[in-house]
mmCIF file of C-alpha atoms in Angstrom:
data_model
loop_
_atom_site.group_PDB
_atom_site.id
_atom_site.type_symbol
_atom_site.label_atom_id
_atom_site.label_comp_id
_atom_site.label_asym_id
_atom_site.label_seq_id
_atom_site.Cartn_x
_atom_site.Cartn_y
_atom_site.Cartn_z
ATOM 1 C CA LYS L 4 0.000 0.000 0.000
ATOM 2 C CA ALA L 5 1.434 3.369 -0.972
ATOM 3 C CA GLY L 6 2.247 5.776 1.847
ATOM 4 C CA VAL L 7 1.290 9.387 2.317
ATOM 5 C CA THR L 8 2.630 11.564 -0.465
ATOM 6 C CA GLN L 9 3.192 15.293 -0.368
ATOM 7 C CA THR L 10 3.928 17.630 -3.236
ATOM 8 C CA PRO L 11 6.013 19.534 -3.848
ATOM 9 C CA ARG L 12 8.848 18.395 -1.597
ATOM 10 C CA TYR L 13 10.611 21.756 -1.679
ATOM 11 C CA LEU L 14 9.311 25.239 -2.358
ATOM 12 C CA ILE L 15 10.831 28.691 -2.329
ATOM 13 C CA LYS L 16 8.578 31.748 -2.193
ATOM 14 C CA THR L 17 8.955 35.423 -1.389
ATOM 15 C CA ARG L 18 7.170 37.436 1.275
ATOM 16 C CA GLY L 19 3.635 38.400 0.377
ATOM 17 C CA GLN L 20 3.088 35.521 -2.024
ATOM 18 C CA GLN L 21 0.724 32.662 -1.396
ATOM 19 C CA VAL L 22 1.388 28.941 -1.573
ATOM 20 C CA THR L 23 -0.605 25.720 -1.896
ATOM 21 C CA LEU L 24 0.675 22.393 -0.637
ATOM 22 C CA SER L 25 -0.849 19.045 -1.509
ATOM 23 C CA CYS L 26 -1.248 15.799 0.421
ATOM 24 C CA SER L 27 -2.497 12.438 -0.813
ATOM 25 C CA PRO L 28 -3.422 10.116 2.072
ATOM 26 C CA ILE L 29 -3.098 6.371 2.258
ATOM 27 C CA SER L 30 -5.885 4.695 0.325
ATOM 28 C CA GLY L 31 -8.936 4.249 2.563
ATOM 29 C CA HIS L 32 -7.877 6.916 5.065
ATOM 30 C CA ARG L 33 -10.405 9.707 5.442
ATOM 31 C CA SER L 34 -8.738 11.821 8.118
ATOM 32 C CA VAL L 35 -5.936 14.179 7.099
ATOM 33 C CA SER L 36 -4.051 16.343 9.584
ATOM 34 C CA TRP L 37 -1.491 19.061 8.905
ATOM 35 C CA TYR L 38 1.441 20.064 11.097
ATOM 36 C CA GLN L 39 4.054 22.794 10.973
ATOM 37 C CA GLN L 40 7.591 21.977 12.115
ATOM 38 C CA THR L 41 10.089 24.752 12.861
ATOM 39 C CA PRO L 42 13.327 24.763 14.891
ATOM 40 C CA GLY L 43 11.901 27.342 17.292
ATOM 41 C CA GLN L 44 8.334 26.139 17.818
ATOM 42 C CA GLY L 45 8.750 22.429 17.121
ATOM 43 C CA LEU L 46 5.814 20.448 15.763
ATOM 44 C CA GLN L 47 2.487 22.224 15.957
ATOM 45 C CA PHE L 48 -0.948 21.065 14.855
ATOM 46 C CA LEU L 49 -2.572 23.155 12.135
ATOM 47 C CA PHE L 50 -5.882 21.462 11.359
ATOM 48 C CA GLU L 51 -7.618 18.171 10.656
ATOM 49 C CA TYR L 52 -10.052 17.287 7.896
ATOM 50 C CA PHE L 53 -12.459 14.397 7.620
ATOM 51 C CA SER L 54 -14.924 13.842 4.797
ATOM 52 C CA GLU L 55 -14.235 17.294 3.378
ATOM 53 C CA THR L 56 -14.962 19.019 6.723
ATOM 54 C CA GLN L 57 -12.497 20.756 9.005
ATOM 55 C CA ARG L 58 -13.098 19.268 12.444
ATOM 56 C CA ASN L 59 -10.191 20.534 14.480
ATOM 57 C CA LYS L 60 -7.970 23.584 14.287
ATOM 58 C CA GLY L 61 -4.776 24.700 16.004
ATOM 59 C CA ASN L 62 -3.751 28.215 16.995
ATOM 60 C CA PHE L 63 -2.701 29.626 13.659
ATOM 61 C CA PRO L 64 -3.828 32.838 11.963
ATOM 62 C CA GLY L 65 -6.474 32.843 9.272
ATOM 63 C CA ARG L 66 -3.768 33.072 6.604
ATOM 64 C CA PHE L 67 -3.479 29.310 7.028
ATOM 65 C CA SER L 68 -6.356 27.429 5.472
ATOM 66 C CA GLY L 69 -7.053 24.084 3.967
ATOM 67 C CA ARG L 70 -9.548 21.906 2.255
ATOM 68 C CA GLN L 71 -10.217 18.287 1.537
ATOM 69 C CA PHE L 72 -11.630 16.780 -1.603
ATOM 70 C CA SER L 73 -14.068 13.899 -2.019
ATOM 71 C CA ASN L 74 -11.176 11.504 -2.676
ATOM 72 C CA SER L 75 -9.669 12.546 0.706
ATOM 73 C CA ARG L 76 -6.764 14.397 -0.878
ATOM 74 C CA SER L 77 -6.076 17.597 0.987
ATOM 75 C CA GLU L 78 -4.525 20.939 0.211
ATOM 76 C CA MET L 79 -3.153 23.548 2.545
ATOM 77 C CA ASN L 80 -2.902 27.199 1.577
ATOM 78 C CA VAL L 81 -0.907 29.976 3.164
ATOM 79 C CA SER L 82 -1.606 33.500 1.974
ATOM 80 C CA THR L 83 0.519 36.636 2.385
ATOM 81 C CA LEU L 84 3.604 34.660 3.288
ATOM 82 C CA GLU L 85 5.861 35.878 6.087
ATOM 83 C CA LEU L 86 9.485 34.938 6.793
ATOM 84 C CA GLY L 87 8.316 33.038 9.875
ATOM 85 C CA ASP L 88 6.251 30.705 7.723
ATOM 86 C CA SER L 89 9.444 28.989 6.589
ATOM 87 C CA ALA L 90 9.029 25.472 7.905
ATOM 88 C CA LEU L 91 8.562 21.810 7.148
ATOM 89 C CA TYR L 92 4.859 21.151 6.636
ATOM 90 C CA LEU L 93 3.846 17.607 7.431
ATOM 91 C CA CYS L 94 0.670 15.847 6.475
ATOM 92 C CA ALA L 95 -0.614 12.762 8.272
ATOM 93 C CA SER L 96 -3.455 10.443 7.393
ATOM 94 C CA SER L 97 -5.464 7.985 9.455
ATOM 95 C CA LEU L 98 -8.731 6.102 9.367
ATOM 96 C CA GLU L 99 -10.448 8.322 11.927
ATOM 97 C CA GLN L 100 -9.494 10.655 14.769
ATOM 98 C CA ARG L 101 -12.697 10.379 16.742
ATOM 99 C CA GLY L 102 -12.970 7.766 19.470
ATOM 100 C CA PRO L 103 -10.068 5.358 20.096
ATOM 101 C CA TYR L 104 -6.842 6.650 18.649
ATOM 102 C CA ASN L 105 -5.918 5.416 15.188
ATOM 103 C CA GLU L 106 -2.298 5.693 14.177
ATOM 104 C CA GLN L 107 -1.441 8.673 12.018
ATOM 105 C CA PHE L 108 0.902 7.958 9.130
ATOM 106 C CA PHE L 109 3.104 10.856 8.124
ATOM 107 C CA GLY L 110 4.288 11.978 4.728
ATOM 108 C CA PRO L 111 7.851 13.188 4.074
ATOM 109 C CA GLY L 112 6.799 16.821 4.268
ATOM 110 C CA THR L 113 7.086 19.910 2.118
ATOM 111 C CA ARG L 114 9.932 22.232 3.021
ATOM 112 C CA LEU L 115 8.841 25.820 2.444
ATOM 113 C CA THR L 116 11.399 28.598 2.400
ATOM 114 C CA VAL L 117 10.167 32.191 2.400
ATOM 115 C CA LEU L 118 12.689 34.808 1.254
ATOM 116 C CA ALA F 17 -3.572 20.719 30.263
ATOM 117 C CA GLN F 18 -1.723 17.693 28.963
ATOM 118 C CA SER F 19 1.875 18.136 27.838
ATOM 119 C CA VAL F 20 5.171 16.308 27.459
ATOM 120 C CA THR F 21 8.671 17.490 28.285
ATOM 121 C CA GLN F 22 11.704 15.938 26.703
ATOM 122 C CA LEU F 23 14.530 16.496 29.124
ATOM 123 C CA ASP F 24 17.424 16.436 26.650
ATOM 124 C CA SER F 25 17.603 18.279 23.349
ATOM 125 C CA HIS F 26 20.704 16.312 22.269
ATOM 126 C CA VAL F 27 22.008 12.903 23.269
ATOM 127 C CA SER F 28 25.246 11.413 21.986
ATOM 128 C CA VAL F 29 26.199 7.745 22.374
ATOM 129 C CA SER F 30 28.742 5.352 20.950
ATOM 130 C CA GLU F 31 27.619 2.511 18.726
ATOM 131 C CA GLY F 32 26.854 -0.567 20.794
ATOM 132 C CA THR F 33 26.122 1.352 24.012
ATOM 133 C CA PRO F 34 22.673 1.819 25.590
ATOM 134 C CA VAL F 35 20.332 4.620 24.604
ATOM 135 C CA LEU F 36 18.142 6.547 27.070
ATOM 136 C CA LEU F 37 15.857 9.343 25.859
ATOM 137 C CA ARG F 38 13.865 10.935 28.650
ATOM 138 C CA CYS F 39 10.271 12.131 28.574
ATOM 139 C CA ASN F 40 8.047 13.387 31.388
ATOM 140 C CA TYR F 41 4.354 13.981 30.934
ATOM 141 C CA SER F 42 1.736 16.100 32.587
ATOM 142 C CA SER F 43 -1.809 14.803 32.567
ATOM 143 C CA SER F 44 -4.921 14.986 34.705
ATOM 144 C CA TYR F 45 -5.949 11.486 33.635
ATOM 145 C CA SER F 46 -4.338 8.343 32.269
ATOM 146 C CA PRO F 47 -2.632 9.465 29.087
ATOM 147 C CA SER F 48 -1.962 7.815 25.747
ATOM 148 C CA LEU F 49 1.738 8.271 25.028
ATOM 149 C CA PHE F 50 3.810 7.634 21.936
ATOM 150 C CA TRP F 51 7.339 7.848 20.663
ATOM 151 C CA TYR F 52 7.935 8.874 17.055
ATOM 152 C CA VAL F 53 11.222 8.949 15.155
ATOM 153 C CA GLN F 54 12.151 11.300 12.319
ATOM 154 C CA HIS F 55 15.103 10.555 10.086
ATOM 155 C CA PRO F 56 16.567 13.395 7.999
ATOM 156 C CA ASN F 57 14.278 14.438 5.152
ATOM 157 C CA LYS F 58 11.729 11.827 6.171
ATOM 158 C CA GLY F 59 8.330 11.972 7.812
ATOM 159 C CA LEU F 60 7.666 10.733 11.317
ATOM 160 C CA GLN F 61 7.420 7.027 12.044
ATOM 161 C CA LEU F 62 5.687 5.528 15.068
ATOM 162 C CA LEU F 63 8.147 3.648 17.275
ATOM 163 C CA LEU F 64 5.797 2.528 20.023
ATOM 164 C CA LYS F 65 2.661 3.473 21.947
ATOM 165 C CA TYR F 66 1.262 3.206 25.458
ATOM 166 C CA THR F 67 -2.518 3.116 25.843
ATOM 167 C CA SER F 68 -3.016 1.908 29.469
ATOM 168 C CA ALA F 69 -2.277 -1.761 28.841
ATOM 169 C CA ALA F 70 1.168 -3.146 29.784
ATOM 170 C CA THR F 71 3.451 -0.519 31.318
ATOM 171 C CA LEU F 72 6.492 -1.864 29.457
ATOM 172 C CA VAL F 73 5.959 -1.277 25.782
ATOM 173 C CA LYS F 74 8.091 -2.806 23.056
ATOM 174 C CA GLY F 75 8.435 -1.082 19.728
ATOM 175 C CA ILE F 76 10.219 -1.445 16.446
ATOM 176 C CA ASN F 77 13.981 -1.641 15.930
ATOM 177 C CA GLY F 78 14.650 -2.882 19.475
ATOM 178 C CA PHE F 79 13.295 0.170 21.267
ATOM 179 C CA GLU F 80 11.127 -0.029 24.353
ATOM 180 C CA ALA F 81 9.619 2.394 26.857
ATOM 181 C CA GLU F 82 8.287 2.055 30.376
ATOM 182 C CA PHE F 83 5.299 4.009 31.645
ATOM 183 C CA LYS F 84 5.887 5.034 35.279
ATOM 184 C CA LYS F 85 2.890 6.777 36.765
ATOM 185 C CA SER F 86 4.634 7.556 40.064
ATOM 186 C CA GLU F 87 7.378 9.410 38.179
ATOM 187 C CA THR F 88 5.132 10.704 35.359
ATOM 188 C CA SER F 89 7.754 9.409 32.946
ATOM 189 C CA PHE F 90 7.840 7.501 29.655
ATOM 190 C CA HIS F 91 11.523 7.120 28.864
ATOM 191 C CA LEU F 92 12.679 5.454 25.650
ATOM 192 C CA THR F 93 15.504 2.922 25.817
ATOM 193 C CA LYS F 94 17.481 0.604 23.594
ATOM 194 C CA PRO F 95 20.167 -1.796 24.858
ATOM 195 C CA SER F 96 22.608 -1.260 21.999
ATOM 196 C CA ALA F 97 22.701 1.701 19.634
ATOM 197 C CA HIS F 98 23.211 1.316 15.891
ATOM 198 C CA MET F 99 24.450 3.997 13.524
ATOM 199 C CA SER F 100 21.051 3.877 11.820
ATOM 200 C CA ASP F 101 19.390 5.034 15.061
ATOM 201 C CA ALA F 102 20.754 8.549 14.542
ATOM 202 C CA ALA F 103 17.620 10.664 14.157
ATOM 203 C CA GLU F 104 15.293 12.981 16.049
ATOM 204 C CA TYR F 105 12.884 11.409 18.515
ATOM 205 C CA PHE F 106 9.599 12.887 19.691
ATOM 206 C CA CYS F 107 7.566 12.014 22.749
ATOM 207 C CA VAL F 108 3.874 12.600 22.061
ATOM 208 C CA VAL F 109 0.704 12.709 24.155
ATOM 209 C CA ILE F 110 -2.806 12.414 22.766
ATOM 210 C CA VAL F 111 -5.327 14.965 23.968
ATOM 211 C CA LEU F 112 -9.031 15.095 23.302
ATOM 212 C CA SER F 113 -10.070 18.326 21.632
ATOM 213 C CA GLY F 114 -13.752 18.717 20.977
ATOM 214 C CA GLY F 115 -14.155 14.945 20.926
ATOM 215 C CA TYR F 116 -11.288 14.376 18.530
ATOM 216 C CA ASN F 117 -7.755 13.170 19.089
ATOM 217 C CA LYS F 118 -4.954 15.692 18.759
ATOM 218 C CA LEU F 119 -1.207 14.982 19.029
ATOM 219 C CA ILE F 120 0.873 17.190 21.327
ATOM 220 C CA PHE F 121 4.589 16.836 20.558
ATOM 221 C CA GLY F 122 7.575 17.283 22.828
ATOM 222 C CA ALA F 123 10.408 19.497 21.618
ATOM 223 C CA GLY F 124 12.377 16.509 20.353
ATOM 224 C CA THR F 125 15.694 14.865 21.219
ATOM 225 C CA ARG F 126 18.359 14.592 18.571
ATOM 226 C CA LEU F 127 20.282 11.339 18.950
ATOM 227 C CA ALA F 128 23.814 11.137 17.565
ATOM 228 C CA VAL F 129 25.544 7.761 17.339
ATOM 229 C CA HIS F 130 29.325 7.688 17.018
ATOM 230 C CA PRO F 131 31.416 4.764 15.734
#
């Protein structure tokens, strides 16, 4: 079974631009979560989608948004990029995040550099 | 609020010697605790998990962790380090947020293994 894939793997943008990152979950997984990883703040939860609905959200500004499609693929968008948005963005998929915990499987991440 | 504290940001060992990565947790009820590993340019991989069954948990690649409620600890150990164990390790606690599971990550411990 193929793992979680994220595209692109690397991205360079300039301040003020916007960016869209993509995540394809493991086949059959309907829950997709996004995380931001930086040296200063570590790994922080952004949001979680299930069946095209955002169910859970971390403490990030509204510039960070996402969506999920009917095939469970998810995209994350960051508008008006700031230098501090430079990070590794990780996507994780699982069967379900309600009730007993189901293991989240992580993709390799997209490394975003904002200049 | 539930949280985890990883007591060492860097640990360095020689190949063939034991590994100890320390994690303390804070929780008002019996927590679900995990250890994840992240190799360079890779996503996170689940090493092992504690979900209130046996207090000594065995994981992949020879790692194990012991849940000690009296010490609020969940330290990760391995009897003999391999060069391939060099990576960053994260202690994680699951919290319930609005009925859904959310991962709270420790700051990470970078393990270096020397020949």
